[in-house]
Amino acid sequence: MFGSWNGKHRQLKKRLAGSTEWIEFDGTLAVRPVMDGAGNVDDTVFDKPEGRYRAAALRTYDAKTDAWAIYWFDGRMPHGPVDPPMVGRFEDGLGTFLADETFEGKPIKVRFAWSQITPASCHWEQAFSPDGGKSWEINWIMDFVRTG
């Protein structure tokens, strides 16, 4: 993913509320390697209808477990806690990453899924599960196209 990307985003207006209303917005993503390729960091810009904000992700690879950990930093809370890491791996062209978090004070599972990966494009989805992973609600979809 090293390089520059344009993103098309679709996000549920309300998560885990039975919503079917989506908001759409654009964004950019710039990814560069760190630690001699044992990780990477990205700088993301989201141009949401209510205003622009930035976020960043740090991804680190553990060769012993063949797993990646993704740490998310939300620019709307620059001094707040870092989300728990999403941990997972890529198998057969699909990257699946999971974490236990809370949403509106309730425990949930969170899943990131990377798919449709080519040198010029990729697809990402975020889903929440309020029932321990029995059911999932996809609440954010991103489609990226490489620009550089």
JSON list of N, CA, C and O in Angstrom, two decimals, residues 21-66:
[
{"chain": "A", "resi": 21, "resn": "GLU", "atom": "N", "xyz": [-29.37, 4.29, 6.22]},
{"chain": "A", "resi": 21, "resn": "GLU", "atom": "CA", "xyz": [-28.99, 5.56, 5.58]},
{"chain": "A", "resi": 21, "resn": "GLU", "atom": "C", "xyz": [-27.47, 5.70, 5.61]},
{"chain": "A", "resi": 21, "resn": "GLU", "atom": "O", "xyz": [-26.85, 5.64, 6.67]},
{"chain": "A", "resi": 22, "resn": "TRP", "atom": "N", "xyz": [-26.90, 5.91, 4.43]},
{"chain": "A", "resi": 22, "resn": "TRP", "atom": "CA", "xyz": [-25.46, 6.03, 4.28]},
{"chain": "A", "resi": 22, "resn": "TRP", "atom": "C", "xyz": [-25.09, 7.47, 3.94]},
{"chain": "A", "resi": 22, "resn": "TRP", "atom": "O", "xyz": [-25.83, 8.15, 3.23]},
{"chain": "A", "resi": 23, "resn": "ILE", "atom": "N", "xyz": [-23.93, 7.91, 4.43]},
{"chain": "A", "resi": 23, "resn": "ILE", "atom": "CA", "xyz": [-23.35, 9.17, 3.98]},
{"chain": "A", "resi": 23, "resn": "ILE", "atom": "C", "xyz": [-22.15, 8.81, 3.11]},
{"chain": "A", "resi": 23, "resn": "ILE", "atom": "O", "xyz": [-21.50, 7.80, 3.33]},
{"chain": "A", "resi": 24, "resn": "GLU", "atom": "N", "xyz": [-21.88, 9.64, 2.12]},
{"chain": "A", "resi": 24, "resn": "GLU", "atom": "CA", "xyz": [-20.75, 9.40, 1.22]},
{"chain": "A", "resi": 24, "resn": "GLU", "atom": "C", "xyz": [-19.83, 10.61, 1.25]},
{"chain": "A", "resi": 24, "resn": "GLU", "atom": "O", "xyz": [-20.29, 11.75, 1.36]},
{"chain": "A", "resi": 25, "resn": "PHE", "atom": "N", "xyz": [-18.53, 10.35, 1.17]},
{"chain": "A", "resi": 25, "resn": "PHE", "atom": "CA", "xyz": [-17.54, 11.41, 1.17]},
{"chain": "A", "resi": 25, "resn": "PHE", "atom": "C", "xyz": [-16.24, 10.89, 0.57]},
{"chain": "A", "resi": 25, "resn": "PHE", "atom": "O", "xyz": [-16.07, 9.70, 0.39]},
{"chain": "A", "resi": 26, "resn": "ASP", "atom": "N", "xyz": [-15.36, 11.82, 0.26]},
{"chain": "A", "resi": 26, "resn": "ASP", "atom": "CA", "xyz": [-14.06, 11.50, -0.33]},
{"chain": "A", "resi": 26, "resn": "ASP", "atom": "C", "xyz": [-12.96, 11.62, 0.72]},
{"chain": "A", "resi": 26, "resn": "ASP", "atom": "O", "xyz": [-13.19, 12.14, 1.81]},
{"chain": "A", "resi": 27, "resn": "GLY", "atom": "N", "xyz": [-11.80, 11.16, 0.35]},
{"chain": "A", "resi": 27, "resn": "GLY", "atom": "CA", "xyz": [-10.64, 11.29, 1.23]},
{"chain": "A", "resi": 27, "resn": "GLY", "atom": "C", "xyz": [-9.37, 10.92, 0.49]},
{"chain": "A", "resi": 27, "resn": "GLY", "atom": "O", "xyz": [-9.40, 10.53, -0.68]},
{"chain": "A", "resi": 28, "resn": "THR", "atom": "N", "xyz": [-8.26, 11.06, 1.20]},
{"chain": "A", "resi": 28, "resn": "THR", "atom": "CA", "xyz": [-6.96, 10.67, 0.66]},
{"chain": "A", "resi": 28, "resn": "THR", "atom": "C", "xyz": [-6.22, 9.84, 1.70]},
{"chain": "A", "resi": 28, "resn": "THR", "atom": "O", "xyz": [-6.52, 9.90, 2.90]},
{"chain": "A", "resi": 29, "resn": "LEU", "atom": "N", "xyz": [-5.25, 9.09, 1.23]},
{"chain": "A", "resi": 29, "resn": "LEU", "atom": "CA", "xyz": [-4.46, 8.22, 2.08]},
{"chain": "A", "resi": 29, "resn": "LEU", "atom": "C", "xyz": [-3.03, 8.24, 1.54]},
{"chain": "A", "resi": 29, "resn": "LEU", "atom": "O", "xyz": [-2.83, 8.09, 0.33]},
{"chain": "A", "resi": 30, "resn": "ALA", "atom": "N", "xyz": [-2.06, 8.44, 2.43]},
{"chain": "A", "resi": 30, "resn": "ALA", "atom": "CA", "xyz": [-0.65, 8.37, 2.06]},
{"chain": "A", "resi": 30, "resn": "ALA", "atom": "C", "xyz": [0.03, 7.39, 3.01]},
{"chain": "A", "resi": 30, "resn": "ALA", "atom": "O", "xyz": [-0.04, 7.55, 4.22]},
{"chain": "A", "resi": 31, "resn": "VAL", "atom": "N", "xyz": [0.67, 6.35, 2.46]},
{"chain": "A", "resi": 31, "resn": "VAL", "atom": "CA", "xyz": [1.26, 5.27, 3.25]},
{"chain": "A", "resi": 31, "resn": "VAL", "atom": "C", "xyz": [2.75, 5.20, 2.98]},
{"chain": "A", "resi": 31, "resn": "VAL", "atom": "O", "xyz": [3.18, 5.23, 1.83]},
{"chain": "A", "resi": 32, "resn": "ARG", "atom": "N", "xyz": [3.53, 5.06, 4.07]},
{"chain": "A", "resi": 32, "resn": "ARG", "atom": "CA", "xyz": [4.98, 4.91, 3.90]},
{"chain": "A", "resi": 32, "resn": "ARG", "atom": "C", "xyz": [5.49, 3.84, 4.87]},
{"chain": "A", "resi": 32, "resn": "ARG", "atom": "O", "xyz": [4.91, 3.62, 5.93]},
{"chain": "A", "resi": 33, "resn": "PRO", "atom": "N", "xyz": [6.57, 3.17, 4.49]},
{"chain": "A", "resi": 33, "resn": "PRO", "atom": "CA", "xyz": [7.14, 2.14, 5.37]},
{"chain": "A", "resi": 33, "resn": "PRO", "atom": "C", "xyz": [7.85, 2.75, 6.56]},
{"chain": "A", "resi": 33, "resn": "PRO", "atom": "O", "xyz": [8.34, 3.88, 6.50]},
{"chain": "A", "resi": 34, "resn": "VAL", "atom": "N", "xyz": [7.92, 1.99, 7.64]},
{"chain": "A", "resi": 34, "resn": "VAL", "atom": "CA", "xyz": [8.73, 2.34, 8.82]},
{"chain": "A", "resi": 34, "resn": "VAL", "atom": "C", "xyz": [9.46, 1.08, 9.27]},
{"chain": "A", "resi": 34, "resn": "VAL", "atom": "O", "xyz": [9.09, -0.03, 8.89]},
{"chain": "A", "resi": 35, "resn": "MET", "atom": "N", "xyz": [10.48, 1.23, 10.08]},
{"chain": "A", "resi": 35, "resn": "MET", "atom": "CA", "xyz": [11.23, 0.11, 10.66]},
{"chain": "A", "resi": 35, "resn": "MET", "atom": "C", "xyz": [11.72, -0.86, 9.60]},
{"chain": "A", "resi": 35, "resn": "MET", "atom": "O", "xyz": [11.54, -2.07, 9.69]},
{"chain": "A", "resi": 36, "resn": "ASP", "atom": "N", "xyz": [12.31, -0.30, 8.52]},
{"chain": "A", "resi": 36, "resn": "ASP", "atom": "CA", "xyz": [12.84, -1.13, 7.43]},
{"chain": "A", "resi": 36, "resn": "ASP", "atom": "C", "xyz": [11.80, -2.08, 6.85]},
{"chain": "A", "resi": 36, "resn": "ASP", "atom": "O", "xyz": [12.10, -3.22, 6.48]},
{"chain": "A", "resi": 37, "resn": "GLY", "atom": "N", "xyz": [10.54, -1.65, 6.81]},
{"chain": "A", "resi": 37, "resn": "GLY", "atom": "CA", "xyz": [9.48, -2.46, 6.22]},
{"chain": "A", "resi": 37, "resn": "GLY", "atom": "C", "xyz": [8.76, -3.38, 7.17]},
{"chain": "A", "resi": 37, "resn": "GLY", "atom": "O", "xyz": [7.83, -4.07, 6.78]},
{"chain": "A", "resi": 38, "resn": "ALA", "atom": "N", "xyz": [9.16, -3.42, 8.45]},
{"chain": "A", "resi": 38, "resn": "ALA", "atom": "CA", "xyz": [8.46, -4.25, 9.44]},
{"chain": "A", "resi": 38, "resn": "ALA", "atom": "C", "xyz": [7.15, -3.61, 9.87]},
{"chain": "A", "resi": 38, "resn": "ALA", "atom": "O", "xyz": [6.42, -4.16, 10.68]},
{"chain": "A", "resi": 39, "resn": "GLY", "atom": "N", "xyz": [6.88, -2.44, 9.32]},
{"chain": "A", "resi": 39, "resn": "GLY", "atom": "CA", "xyz": [5.63, -1.75, 9.62]},
{"chain": "A", "resi": 39, "resn": "GLY", "atom": "C", "xyz": [5.41, -0.66, 8.62]},
{"chain": "A", "resi": 39, "resn": "GLY", "atom": "O", "xyz": [6.21, -0.44, 7.71]},
{"chain": "A", "resi": 40, "resn": "ASN", "atom": "N", "xyz": [4.27, 0.02, 8.77]},
{"chain": "A", "resi": 40, "resn": "ASN", "atom": "CA", "xyz": [3.99, 1.18, 7.93]},
{"chain": "A", "resi": 40, "resn": "ASN", "atom": "C", "xyz": [3.09, 2.13, 8.70]},
{"chain": "A", "resi": 40, "resn": "ASN", "atom": "O", "xyz": [2.47, 1.76, 9.69]},
{"chain": "A", "resi": 41, "resn": "VAL", "atom": "N", "xyz": [3.07, 3.36, 8.22]},
{"chain": "A", "resi": 41, "resn": "VAL", "atom": "CA", "xyz": [2.22, 4.38, 8.82]},
{"chain": "A", "resi": 41, "resn": "VAL", "atom": "C", "xyz": [1.49, 5.10, 7.71]},
{"chain": "A", "resi": 41, "resn": "VAL", "atom": "O", "xyz": [2.02, 5.28, 6.61]},
{"chain": "A", "resi": 42, "resn": "ASP", "atom": "N", "xyz": [0.24, 5.47, 7.99]},
{"chain": "A", "resi": 42, "resn": "ASP", "atom": "CA", "xyz": [-0.49, 6.24, 6.99]},
{"chain": "A", "resi": 42, "resn": "ASP", "atom": "C", "xyz": [-1.01, 7.53, 7.59]},
{"chain": "A", "resi": 42, "resn": "ASP", "atom": "O", "xyz": [-1.16, 7.66, 8.81]},
{"chain": "A", "resi": 43, "resn": "ASP", "atom": "N", "xyz": [-1.24, 8.48, 6.72]},
{"chain": "A", "resi": 43, "resn": "ASP", "atom": "CA", "xyz": [-1.85, 9.76, 7.04]},
{"chain": "A", "resi": 43, "resn": "ASP", "atom": "C", "xyz": [-3.10, 9.83, 6.19]},
{"chain": "A", "resi": 43, "resn": "ASP", "atom": "O", "xyz": [-3.03, 9.77, 4.96]},
{"chain": "A", "resi": 44, "resn": "THR", "atom": "N", "xyz": [-4.25, 9.94, 6.84]},
{"chain": "A", "resi": 44, "resn": "THR", "atom": "CA", "xyz": [-5.53, 9.88, 6.14]},
{"chain": "A", "resi": 44, "resn": "THR", "atom": "C", "xyz": [-6.28, 11.19, 6.34]},
{"chain": "A", "resi": 44, "resn": "THR", "atom": "O", "xyz": [-6.32, 11.74, 7.43]},
{"chain": "A", "resi": 45, "resn": "VAL", "atom": "N", "xyz": [-6.91, 11.66, 5.26]},
{"chain": "A", "resi": 45, "resn": "VAL", "atom": "CA", "xyz": [-7.76, 12.84, 5.31]},
{"chain": "A", "resi": 45, "resn": "VAL", "atom": "C", "xyz": [-9.16, 12.41, 4.91]},
{"chain": "A", "resi": 45, "resn": "VAL", "atom": "O", "xyz": [-9.35, 11.76, 3.89]},
{"chain": "A", "resi": 46, "resn": "PHE", "atom": "N", "xyz": [-10.13, 12.77, 5.75]},
{"chain": "A", "resi": 46, "resn": "PHE", "atom": "CA", "xyz": [-11.54, 12.48, 5.48]},
{"chain": "A", "resi": 46, "resn": "PHE", "atom": "C", "xyz": [-12.27, 13.79, 5.25]},
{"chain": "A", "resi": 46, "resn": "PHE", "atom": "O", "xyz": [-12.25, 14.68, 6.11]},
{"chain": "A", "resi": 47, "resn": "ASP", "atom": "N", "xyz": [-12.90, 13.94, 4.09]},
{"chain": "A", "resi": 47, "resn": "ASP", "atom": "CA", "xyz": [-13.68, 15.13, 3.77]},
{"chain": "A", "resi": 47, "resn": "ASP", "atom": "C", "xyz": [-15.16, 14.81, 3.97]},
{"chain": "A", "resi": 47, "resn": "ASP", "atom": "O", "xyz": [-15.92, 14.69, 3.00]},
{"chain": "A", "resi": 48, "resn": "LYS", "atom": "N", "xyz": [-15.55, 14.71, 5.24]},
{"chain": "A", "resi": 48, "resn": "LYS", "atom": "CA", "xyz": [-16.94, 14.37, 5.58]},
{"chain": "A", "resi": 48, "resn": "LYS", "atom": "C", "xyz": [-17.83, 15.60, 5.39]},
{"chain": "A", "resi": 48, "resn": "LYS", "atom": "O", "xyz": [-17.35, 16.73, 5.41]},
{"chain": "A", "resi": 49, "resn": "PRO", "atom": "N", "xyz": [-19.13, 15.39, 5.21]},
{"chain": "A", "resi": 49, "resn": "PRO", "atom": "CA", "xyz": [-20.04, 16.53, 5.03]},
{"chain": "A", "resi": 49, "resn": "PRO", "atom": "C", "xyz": [-19.96, 17.57, 6.15]},
{"chain": "A", "resi": 49, "resn": "PRO", "atom": "O", "xyz": [-20.08, 18.76, 5.90]},
{"chain": "A", "resi": 50, "resn": "GLU", "atom": "N", "xyz": [-19.71, 17.12, 7.37]},
{"chain": "A", "resi": 50, "resn": "GLU", "atom": "CA", "xyz": [-19.65, 18.07, 8.49]},
{"chain": "A", "resi": 50, "resn": "GLU", "atom": "C", "xyz": [-18.26, 18.70, 8.67]},
{"chain": "A", "resi": 50, "resn": "GLU", "atom": "O", "xyz": [-18.07, 19.55, 9.54]},
{"chain": "A", "resi": 51, "resn": "GLY", "atom": "N", "xyz": [-17.31, 18.29, 7.86]},
{"chain": "A", "resi": 51, "resn": "GLY", "atom": "CA", "xyz": [-15.99, 18.91, 7.92]},
{"chain": "A", "resi": 51, "resn": "GLY", "atom": "C", "xyz": [-14.86, 17.90, 7.77]},
{"chain": "A", "resi": 51, "resn": "GLY", "atom": "O", "xyz": [-15.04, 16.70, 7.90]},
{"chain": "A", "resi": 52, "resn": "ARG", "atom": "N", "xyz": [-13.69, 18.44, 7.50]},
{"chain": "A", "resi": 52, "resn": "ARG", "atom": "CA", "xyz": [-12.49, 17.63, 7.28]},
{"chain": "A", "resi": 52, "resn": "ARG", "atom": "C", "xyz": [-11.84, 17.26, 8.61]},
{"chain": "A", "resi": 52, "resn": "ARG", "atom": "O", "xyz": [-11.82, 18.05, 9.54]},
{"chain": "A", "resi": 53, "resn": "TYR", "atom": "N", "xyz": [-11.32, 16.03, 8.67]},
{"chain": "A", "resi": 53, "resn": "TYR", "atom": "CA", "xyz": [-10.47, 15.65, 9.80]},
{"chain": "A", "resi": 53, "resn": "TYR", "atom": "C", "xyz": [-9.43, 14.67, 9.32]},
{"chain": "A", "resi": 53, "resn": "TYR", "atom": "O", "xyz": [-9.53, 14.11, 8.23]},
{"chain": "A", "resi": 54, "resn": "ARG", "atom": "N", "xyz": [-8.42, 14.47, 10.16]},
{"chain": "A", "resi": 54, "resn": "ARG", "atom": "CA", "xyz": [-7.31, 13.58, 9.83]},
{"chain": "A", "resi": 54, "resn": "ARG", "atom": "C", "xyz": [-7.25, 12.44, 10.82]},
{"chain": "A", "resi": 54, "resn": "ARG", "atom": "O", "xyz": [-7.69, 12.56, 11.97]},
{"chain": "A", "resi": 55, "resn": "ALA", "atom": "N", "xyz": [-6.65, 11.36, 10.36]},
{"chain": "A", "resi": 55, "resn": "ALA", "atom": "CA", "xyz": [-6.40, 10.20, 11.21]},
{"chain": "A", "resi": 55, "resn": "ALA", "atom": "C", "xyz": [-5.11, 9.56, 10.73]},
{"chain": "A", "resi": 55, "resn": "ALA", "atom": "O", "xyz": [-4.59, 9.90, 9.66]},
{"chain": "A", "resi": 56, "resn": "ALA", "atom": "N", "xyz": [-4.60, 8.64, 11.53]},
{"chain": "A", "resi": 56, "resn": "ALA", "atom": "CA", "xyz": [-3.39, 7.92, 11.15]},
{"chain": "A", "resi": 56, "resn": "ALA", "atom": "C", "xyz": [-3.50, 6.49, 11.66]},
{"chain": "A", "resi": 56, "resn": "ALA", "atom": "O", "xyz": [-4.20, 6.21, 12.63]},
{"chain": "A", "resi": 57, "resn": "ALA", "atom": "N", "xyz": [-2.81, 5.60, 10.98]},
{"chain": "A", "resi": 57, "resn": "ALA", "atom": "CA", "xyz": [-2.72, 4.21, 11.43]},
{"chain": "A", "resi": 57, "resn": "ALA", "atom": "C", "xyz": [-1.26, 3.81, 11.43]},
{"chain": "A", "resi": 57, "resn": "ALA", "atom": "O", "xyz": [-0.50, 4.16, 10.52]},
{"chain": "A", "resi": 58, "resn": "LEU", "atom": "N", "xyz": [-0.88, 3.09, 12.46]},
{"chain": "A", "resi": 58, "resn": "LEU", "atom": "CA", "xyz": [0.43, 2.45, 12.53]},
{"chain": "A", "resi": 58, "resn": "LEU", "atom": "C", "xyz": [0.19, 0.96, 12.46]},
{"chain": "A", "resi": 58, "resn": "LEU", "atom": "O", "xyz": [-0.61, 0.42, 13.22]},
{"chain": "A", "resi": 59, "resn": "ARG", "atom": "N", "xyz": [0.85, 0.29, 11.50]},
{"chain": "A", "resi": 59, "resn": "ARG", "atom": "CA", "xyz": [0.72, -1.15, 11.34]},
{"chain": "A", "resi": 59, "resn": "ARG", "atom": "C", "xyz": [2.08, -1.79, 11.59]},
{"chain": "A", "resi": 59, "resn": "ARG", "atom": "O", "xyz": [3.08, -1.34, 11.01]},
{"chain": "A", "resi": 60, "resn": "THR", "atom": "N", "xyz": [2.10, -2.82, 12.42]},
{"chain": "A", "resi": 60, "resn": "THR", "atom": "CA", "xyz": [3.35, -3.52, 12.71]},
{"chain": "A", "resi": 60, "resn": "THR", "atom": "C", "xyz": [3.16, -5.01, 12.43]},
{"chain": "A", "resi": 60, "resn": "THR", "atom": "O", "xyz": [2.09, -5.57, 12.68]},
{"chain": "A", "resi": 61, "resn": "TYR", "atom": "N", "xyz": [4.21, -5.63, 11.92]},
{"chain": "A", "resi": 61, "resn": "TYR", "atom": "CA", "xyz": [4.17, -7.06, 11.55]},
{"chain": "A", "resi": 61, "resn": "TYR", "atom": "C", "xyz": [5.00, -7.87, 12.54]},
{"chain": "A", "resi": 61, "resn": "TYR", "atom": "O", "xyz": [6.14, -7.51, 12.85]},
{"chain": "A", "resi": 62, "resn": "ASP", "atom": "N", "xyz": [4.44, -8.98, 13.02]},
{"chain": "A", "resi": 62, "resn": "ASP", "atom": "CA", "xyz": [5.14, -9.91, 13.90]},
{"chain": "A", "resi": 62, "resn": "ASP", "atom": "C", "xyz": [5.41, -11.19, 13.11]},
{"chain": "A", "resi": 62, "resn": "ASP", "atom": "O", "xyz": [4.49, -11.98, 12.86]},
{"chain": "A", "resi": 63, "resn": "ALA", "atom": "N", "xyz": [6.65, -11.38, 12.68]},
{"chain": "A", "resi": 63, "resn": "ALA", "atom": "CA", "xyz": [7.00, -12.54, 11.86]},
{"chain": "A", "resi": 63, "resn": "ALA", "atom": "C", "xyz": [6.79, -13.86, 12.61]},
{"chain": "A", "resi": 63, "resn": "ALA", "atom": "O", "xyz": [6.51, -14.88, 11.99]},
{"chain": "A", "resi": 64, "resn": "LYS", "atom": "N", "xyz": [6.91, -13.86, 13.95]},
{"chain": "A", "resi": 64, "resn": "LYS", "atom": "CA", "xyz": [6.73, -15.10, 14.72]},
{"chain": "A", "resi": 64, "resn": "LYS", "atom": "C", "xyz": [5.30, -15.61, 14.66]},
{"chain": "A", "resi": 64, "resn": "LYS", "atom": "O", "xyz": [5.07, -16.82, 14.63]},
{"chain": "A", "resi": 65, "resn": "THR", "atom": "N", "xyz": [4.33, -14.70, 14.63]},
{"chain": "A", "resi": 65, "resn": "THR", "atom": "CA", "xyz": [2.92, -15.12, 14.59]},
{"chain": "A", "resi": 65, "resn": "THR", "atom": "C", "xyz": [2.30, -14.93, 13.20]},
{"chain": "A", "resi": 65, "resn": "THR", "atom": "O", "xyz": [1.15, -15.30, 13.01]},
{"chain": "A", "resi": 66, "resn": "ASP", "atom": "N", "xyz": [3.08, -14.34, 12.28]},
{"chain": "A", "resi": 66, "resn": "ASP", "atom": "CA", "xyz": [2.59, -14.01, 10.94]},
{"chain": "A", "resi": 66, "resn": "ASP", "atom": "C", "xyz": [1.33, -13.15, 11.03]},
{"chain": "A", "resi": 66, "resn": "ASP", "atom": "O", "xyz": [0.37, -13.33, 10.29]}
]
